[in-house]
Amino acid sequence: MTGYTTVRRLGGAALATALAGGVLLGGGVPAAVAAPAATGHTASAGGTLGPFGYGGVKLGMSAKKAKATRKIVRKSSASPCTGWDLKAHPTGRDNVGLYISKKLGVAMIFAPKGVKTPQGIKIGSTAGQMIKAYPELKQSASGYATVTVPGNPKASYSFLLSHGEIYEIALALNDQDCAN
């Protein structure tokens, strides 16, 4: 992801200790990204986030094609990206479900509550479960736990944790230009 620089690759024990202690909480992130995107959901969703998208919306899809799915609704503008929600999973006033970049198309999709990665990780999964599913996790300069998406080397998962549990998952193009 743009703005994501791997500080170091942490061993499982070091990463688990950092995550359990709440160390990896994204700092300096725009409010729409820092706040848990999924907390505005009233019901749990289902399905899989990744490796290329969610609910018929795919990474890299142009805004025109994404709108044509009739599965998204526009929420906000933040140059160079616009914020959207999946119609089936509204996020509430201060959050978005995905970002569409003018340059890259759908650049970032946030997991609704109940949606899992193909490796079974979802909001509420523990740091230990995440590390077991993704042994190649790295810590970004922003404090996110990140990993290349298995089956899609052009994308990454980013995980935000609090008290050792995941509260936000993003699937994003590695070169996305919407968030730090």
PDB file of C-alpha atoms in Angstrom:
ATOM      1  CA  MET A   1       0.000   0.000   0.000  1.00  0.00           C
ATOM      2  CA  THR A   2       1.185   3.484  -0.646  1.00  0.00           C
ATOM      3  CA  GLY A   3       2.634   4.895   2.527  1.00  0.00           C
ATOM      4  CA  TYR A   4       3.141   1.452   4.005  1.00  0.00           C
ATOM      5  CA  THR A   5       6.752   0.718   4.703  1.00  0.00           C
ATOM      6  CA  THR A   6       7.658  -2.476   6.429  1.00  0.00           C
ATOM      7  CA  VAL A   7       9.631  -1.523   9.507  1.00  0.00           C
ATOM      8  CA  ARG A   8      10.599  -5.086  10.261  1.00  0.00           C
ATOM      9  CA  ARG A   9       9.324  -8.592   9.947  1.00  0.00           C
ATOM     10  CA  LEU A  10       8.364  -9.729  13.390  1.00  0.00           C
ATOM     11  CA  GLY A  11       8.619 -13.298  14.572  1.00  0.00           C
ATOM     12  CA  GLY A  12       5.335 -14.870  15.670  1.00  0.00           C
ATOM     13  CA  ALA A  13       6.054 -14.492  19.387  1.00  0.00           C
ATOM     14  CA  ALA A  14       7.144 -10.846  19.097  1.00  0.00           C
ATOM     15  CA  LEU A  15       4.169  -9.981  16.908  1.00  0.00           C
ATOM     16  CA  ALA A  16       1.746 -11.791  19.218  1.00  0.00           C
ATOM     17  CA  THR A  17       3.138  -9.893  22.206  1.00  0.00           C
ATOM     18  CA  ALA A  18       2.867  -6.558  20.379  1.00  0.00           C
ATOM     19  CA  LEU A  19      -0.662  -7.287  19.168  1.00  0.00           C
ATOM     20  CA  ALA A  20      -1.903  -8.576  22.495  1.00  0.00           C
ATOM     21  CA  GLY A  21      -0.614  -5.414  24.120  1.00  0.00           C
ATOM     22  CA  GLY A  22      -2.480  -3.266  21.635  1.00  0.00           C
ATOM     23  CA  VAL A  23       0.718  -1.885  20.114  1.00  0.00           C
ATOM     24  CA  LEU A  24      -0.395  -2.218  16.514  1.00  0.00           C
ATOM     25  CA  LEU A  25      -3.091   0.399  16.415  1.00  0.00           C
ATOM     26  CA  GLY A  26      -2.970   2.569  13.328  1.00  0.00           C
ATOM     27  CA  GLY A  27      -1.772   6.033  14.203  1.00  0.00           C
ATOM     28  CA  GLY A  28      -2.112   9.113  12.057  1.00  0.00           C
ATOM     29  CA  VAL A  29      -4.805   7.562   9.908  1.00  0.00           C
ATOM     30  CA  PRO A  30      -7.727   9.600   8.558  1.00  0.00           C
ATOM     31  CA  ALA A  31     -10.842   9.261  10.751  1.00  0.00           C
ATOM     32  CA  ALA A  32     -12.781   7.411   8.072  1.00  0.00           C
ATOM     33  CA  VAL A  33     -10.036   4.789   7.995  1.00  0.00           C
ATOM     34  CA  ALA A  34      -9.040   4.715  11.652  1.00  0.00           C
ATOM     35  CA  ALA A  35     -12.536   4.129  12.981  1.00  0.00           C
ATOM     36  CA  PRO A  36     -13.755   0.548  12.700  1.00  0.00           C
ATOM     37  CA  ALA A  37     -15.581   0.362   9.392  1.00  0.00           C
ATOM     38  CA  ALA A  38     -17.701  -2.550  10.497  1.00  0.00           C
ATOM     39  CA  THR A  39     -19.072  -1.257  13.783  1.00  0.00           C
ATOM     40  CA  GLY A  40     -21.966   0.505  12.080  1.00  0.00           C
ATOM     41  CA  HIS A  41     -23.377  -2.769  10.825  1.00  0.00           C
ATOM     42  CA  THR A  42     -26.583  -3.942  12.397  1.00  0.00           C
ATOM     43  CA  ALA A  43     -26.236  -7.577  11.369  1.00  0.00           C
ATOM     44  CA  SER A  44     -23.408  -9.914  10.568  1.00  0.00           C
ATOM     45  CA  ALA A  45     -22.656 -10.486   6.932  1.00  0.00           C
ATOM     46  CA  GLY A  46     -21.403 -13.626   5.330  1.00  0.00           C
ATOM     47  CA  GLY A  47     -19.077 -14.504   2.540  1.00  0.00           C
ATOM     48  CA  THR A  48     -15.404 -14.078   1.825  1.00  0.00           C
ATOM     49  CA  LEU A  49     -13.235 -10.969   1.559  1.00  0.00           C
ATOM     50  CA  GLY A  50     -10.591 -11.623  -1.070  1.00  0.00           C
ATOM     51  CA  PRO A  51      -8.498 -12.506  -2.769  1.00  0.00           C
ATOM     52  CA  PHE A  52      -9.880 -10.101  -5.408  1.00  0.00           C
ATOM     53  CA  GLY A  53     -12.892  -8.417  -3.804  1.00  0.00           C
ATOM     54  CA  TYR A  54     -16.157  -8.888  -1.953  1.00  0.00           C
ATOM     55  CA  GLY A  55     -19.834  -9.182  -2.873  1.00  0.00           C
ATOM     56  CA  GLY A  56     -19.371  -8.645  -6.606  1.00  0.00           C
ATOM     57  CA  VAL A  57     -17.113  -5.597  -6.164  1.00  0.00           C
ATOM     58  CA  LYS A  58     -13.530  -6.266  -7.220  1.00  0.00           C
ATOM     59  CA  LEU A  59     -10.268  -4.463  -6.616  1.00  0.00           C
ATOM     60  CA  GLY A  60      -9.263  -2.404  -9.648  1.00  0.00           C
ATOM     61  CA  MET A  61     -12.844  -2.181 -10.925  1.00  0.00           C
ATOM     62  CA  SER A  62     -13.534   1.293 -12.339  1.00  0.00           C
ATOM     63  CA  ALA A  63     -16.045   3.515 -10.560  1.00  0.00           C
ATOM     64  CA  LYS A  64     -18.368   3.100 -13.556  1.00  0.00           C
ATOM     65  CA  LYS A  65     -18.204  -0.703 -13.400  1.00  0.00           C
ATOM     66  CA  ALA A  66     -18.532  -0.731  -9.612  1.00  0.00           C
ATOM     67  CA  LYS A  67     -21.639   1.487  -9.810  1.00  0.00           C
ATOM     68  CA  ALA A  68     -23.040  -0.787 -12.522  1.00  0.00           C
ATOM     69  CA  THR A  69     -23.070  -3.671 -10.018  1.00  0.00           C
ATOM     70  CA  ARG A  70     -25.783  -1.717  -8.150  1.00  0.00           C
ATOM     71  CA  LYS A  71     -24.219  -3.005  -4.936  1.00  0.00           C
ATOM     72  CA  ILE A  72     -22.637   0.250  -3.753  1.00  0.00           C
ATOM     73  CA  VAL A  73     -23.810   3.697  -2.713  1.00  0.00           C
ATOM     74  CA  ARG A  74     -21.651   6.842  -2.651  1.00  0.00           C
ATOM     75  CA  LYS A  75     -20.890   8.393   0.724  1.00  0.00           C
ATOM     76  CA  SER A  76     -18.091  10.930   0.614  1.00  0.00           C
ATOM     77  CA  SER A  77     -15.331  12.486  -1.424  1.00  0.00           C
ATOM     78  CA  ALA A  78     -11.713  12.687  -0.425  1.00  0.00           C
ATOM     79  CA  SER A  79      -9.462  13.452  -3.343  1.00  0.00           C
ATOM     80  CA  PRO A  80      -8.090  11.366  -4.982  1.00  0.00           C
ATOM     81  CA  CYS A  81     -10.657   8.827  -3.702  1.00  0.00           C
ATOM     82  CA  THR A  82     -14.356   8.647  -3.003  1.00  0.00           C
ATOM     83  CA  GLY A  83     -15.924   6.755  -0.121  1.00  0.00           C
ATOM     84  CA  TRP A  84     -18.694   4.243  -0.729  1.00  0.00           C
ATOM     85  CA  ASP A  85     -20.711   1.665   1.167  1.00  0.00           C
ATOM     86  CA  LEU A  86     -21.890  -1.728   0.096  1.00  0.00           C
ATOM     87  CA  LYS A  87     -25.690  -1.322   0.009  1.00  0.00           C
ATOM     88  CA  ALA A  88     -26.136  -4.546   1.954  1.00  0.00           C
ATOM     89  CA  HIS A  89     -23.709  -3.388   4.668  1.00  0.00           C
ATOM     90  CA  PRO A  90     -24.062   0.305   5.581  1.00  0.00           C
ATOM     91  CA  THR A  91     -21.275   1.490   7.867  1.00  0.00           C
ATOM     92  CA  GLY A  92     -22.802   4.507   9.562  1.00  0.00           C
ATOM     93  CA  ARG A  93     -22.099   8.191   9.385  1.00  0.00           C
ATOM     94  CA  ASP A  94     -18.347   8.431   9.897  1.00  0.00           C
ATOM     95  CA  ASN A  95     -17.173   5.290   8.109  1.00  0.00           C
ATOM     96  CA  VAL A  96     -17.007   3.891   4.613  1.00  0.00           C
ATOM     97  CA  GLY A  97     -17.113   0.354   3.283  1.00  0.00           C
ATOM     98  CA  LEU A  98     -14.735   0.949   0.397  1.00  0.00           C
ATOM     99  CA  TYR A  99     -12.695   3.553  -1.440  1.00  0.00           C
ATOM    100  CA  ILE A 100     -12.588   4.143  -5.165  1.00  0.00           C
ATOM    101  CA  SER A 101      -9.510   5.893  -6.538  1.00  0.00           C
ATOM    102  CA  LYS A 102      -9.770   8.106  -9.622  1.00  0.00           C
ATOM    103  CA  LYS A 103      -6.549   6.522 -10.858  1.00  0.00           C
ATOM    104  CA  LEU A 104      -6.886   2.873  -9.755  1.00  0.00           C
ATOM    105  CA  GLY A 105     -10.601   2.141  -9.418  1.00  0.00           C
ATOM    106  CA  VAL A 106     -11.723   0.165  -6.360  1.00  0.00           C
ATOM    107  CA  ALA A 107      -8.647   0.457  -4.201  1.00  0.00           C
ATOM    108  CA  MET A 108      -9.721  -0.643  -0.716  1.00  0.00           C
ATOM    109  CA  ILE A 109     -12.601  -2.715   0.680  1.00  0.00           C
ATOM    110  CA  PHE A 110     -13.317  -3.047   4.407  1.00  0.00           C
ATOM    111  CA  ALA A 111     -14.699  -6.321   5.752  1.00  0.00           C
ATOM    112  CA  PRO A 112     -18.238  -6.159   7.116  1.00  0.00           C
ATOM    113  CA  LYS A 113     -18.707  -7.937  10.447  1.00  0.00           C
ATOM    114  CA  GLY A 114     -19.015 -11.677   9.918  1.00  0.00           C
ATOM    115  CA  VAL A 115     -17.115 -11.713   6.611  1.00  0.00           C
ATOM    116  CA  LYS A 116     -14.010 -13.899   6.639  1.00  0.00           C
ATOM    117  CA  THR A 117     -10.830 -14.009   4.618  1.00  0.00           C
ATOM    118  CA  PRO A 118     -10.326 -17.306   2.757  1.00  0.00           C
ATOM    119  CA  GLN A 119      -8.058 -18.276   5.681  1.00  0.00           C
ATOM    120  CA  GLY A 120     -10.965 -17.859   8.144  1.00  0.00           C
ATOM    121  CA  ILE A 121      -9.935 -14.556   9.761  1.00  0.00           C
ATOM    122  CA  LYS A 122     -12.711 -12.081  10.589  1.00  0.00           C
ATOM    123  CA  ILE A 123     -13.484  -9.160  12.861  1.00  0.00           C
ATOM    124  CA  GLY A 124     -13.204 -10.560  16.382  1.00  0.00           C
ATOM    125  CA  SER A 125     -10.467 -13.061  15.503  1.00  0.00           C
ATOM    126  CA  THR A 126      -7.582 -13.038  17.941  1.00  0.00           C
ATOM    127  CA  ALA A 127      -3.999 -11.998  17.256  1.00  0.00           C
ATOM    128  CA  GLY A 128      -2.955 -15.621  17.664  1.00  0.00           C
ATOM    129  CA  GLN A 129      -5.467 -16.812  15.075  1.00  0.00           C
ATOM    130  CA  MET A 130      -4.303 -14.106  12.671  1.00  0.00           C
ATOM    131  CA  ILE A 131      -0.632 -15.037  13.122  1.00  0.00           C
ATOM    132  CA  LYS A 132      -1.385 -18.719  12.617  1.00  0.00           C
ATOM    133  CA  ALA A 133      -3.328 -17.976   9.405  1.00  0.00           C
ATOM    134  CA  TYR A 134      -0.733 -15.484   8.128  1.00  0.00           C
ATOM    135  CA  PRO A 135       2.768 -16.387   9.341  1.00  0.00           C
ATOM    136  CA  GLU A 136       4.281 -13.835   6.902  1.00  0.00           C
ATOM    137  CA  LEU A 137       2.659 -10.844   8.680  1.00  0.00           C
ATOM    138  CA  LYS A 138       4.643  -7.637   8.795  1.00  0.00           C
ATOM    139  CA  GLN A 139       4.168  -4.441  10.741  1.00  0.00           C
ATOM    140  CA  SER A 140       3.745  -1.309   8.632  1.00  0.00           C
ATOM    141  CA  ALA A 141       5.150   2.054   9.631  1.00  0.00           C
ATOM    142  CA  SER A 142       1.563   3.091  10.420  1.00  0.00           C
ATOM    143  CA  GLY A 143       1.235   0.221  12.897  1.00  0.00           C
ATOM    144  CA  TYR A 144      -1.003  -2.079  10.889  1.00  0.00           C
ATOM    145  CA  ALA A 145      -0.369  -5.791  10.683  1.00  0.00           C
ATOM    146  CA  THR A 146      -0.183  -6.459   6.932  1.00  0.00           C
ATOM    147  CA  VAL A 147       0.274  -9.438   4.673  1.00  0.00           C
ATOM    148  CA  THR A 148       0.197 -10.052   0.936  1.00  0.00           C
ATOM    149  CA  VAL A 149      -3.119 -11.661   0.022  1.00  0.00           C
ATOM    150  CA  PRO A 150      -2.614 -15.363  -0.729  1.00  0.00           C
ATOM    151  CA  GLY A 151      -3.565 -15.831  -4.380  1.00  0.00           C
ATOM    152  CA  ASN A 152      -3.316 -12.113  -5.249  1.00  0.00           C
ATOM    153  CA  PRO A 153       0.194 -10.621  -5.067  1.00  0.00           C
ATOM    154  CA  LYS A 154      -1.177  -7.210  -6.134  1.00  0.00           C
ATOM    155  CA  ALA A 155      -3.147  -6.833  -2.876  1.00  0.00           C
ATOM    156  CA  SER A 156      -2.659  -6.900   0.871  1.00  0.00           C
ATOM    157  CA  TYR A 157      -4.751  -7.420   3.949  1.00  0.00           C
ATOM    158  CA  SER A 158      -4.344  -4.890   6.753  1.00  0.00           C
ATOM    159  CA  PHE A 159      -5.555  -5.715  10.241  1.00  0.00           C
ATOM    160  CA  LEU A 160      -6.244  -3.316  13.107  1.00  0.00           C
ATOM    161  CA  LEU A 161      -6.323  -4.758  16.595  1.00  0.00           C
ATOM    162  CA  SER A 162      -7.316  -3.652  20.048  1.00  0.00           C
ATOM    163  CA  HIS A 163      -6.721  -5.744  23.165  1.00  0.00           C
ATOM    164  CA  GLY A 164      -5.541  -8.659  21.038  1.00  0.00           C
ATOM    165  CA  GLU A 165      -8.633  -8.815  18.778  1.00  0.00           C
ATOM    166  CA  ILE A 166      -9.134  -7.671  15.200  1.00  0.00           C
ATOM    167  CA  TYR A 167     -11.617  -4.803  14.880  1.00  0.00           C
ATOM    168  CA  GLU A 168     -10.985  -3.897  11.237  1.00  0.00           C
ATOM    169  CA  ILE A 169      -9.824  -5.722   8.131  1.00  0.00           C
ATOM    170  CA  ALA A 170      -9.053  -4.035   4.824  1.00  0.00           C
ATOM    171  CA  LEU A 171      -8.361  -5.640   1.468  1.00  0.00           C
ATOM    172  CA  ALA A 172      -6.407  -3.153  -0.631  1.00  0.00           C
ATOM    173  CA  LEU A 173      -4.339  -2.815  -3.747  1.00  0.00           C
ATOM    174  CA  ASN A 174      -0.664  -2.614  -2.814  1.00  0.00           C
ATOM    175  CA  ASP A 175      -0.354   0.674  -4.712  1.00  0.00           C
ATOM    176  CA  GLN A 176      -3.619   2.201  -3.468  1.00  0.00           C
ATOM    177  CA  ASP A 177      -3.604   5.980  -3.089  1.00  0.00           C
ATOM    178  CA  CYS A 178      -6.558   6.448  -0.734  1.00  0.00           C
ATOM    179  CA  ALA A 179      -5.186   6.031   2.807  1.00  0.00           C
ATOM    180  CA  ASN A 180      -1.840   5.964   4.544  1.00  0.00           C
TER     181      ASN A 180
END
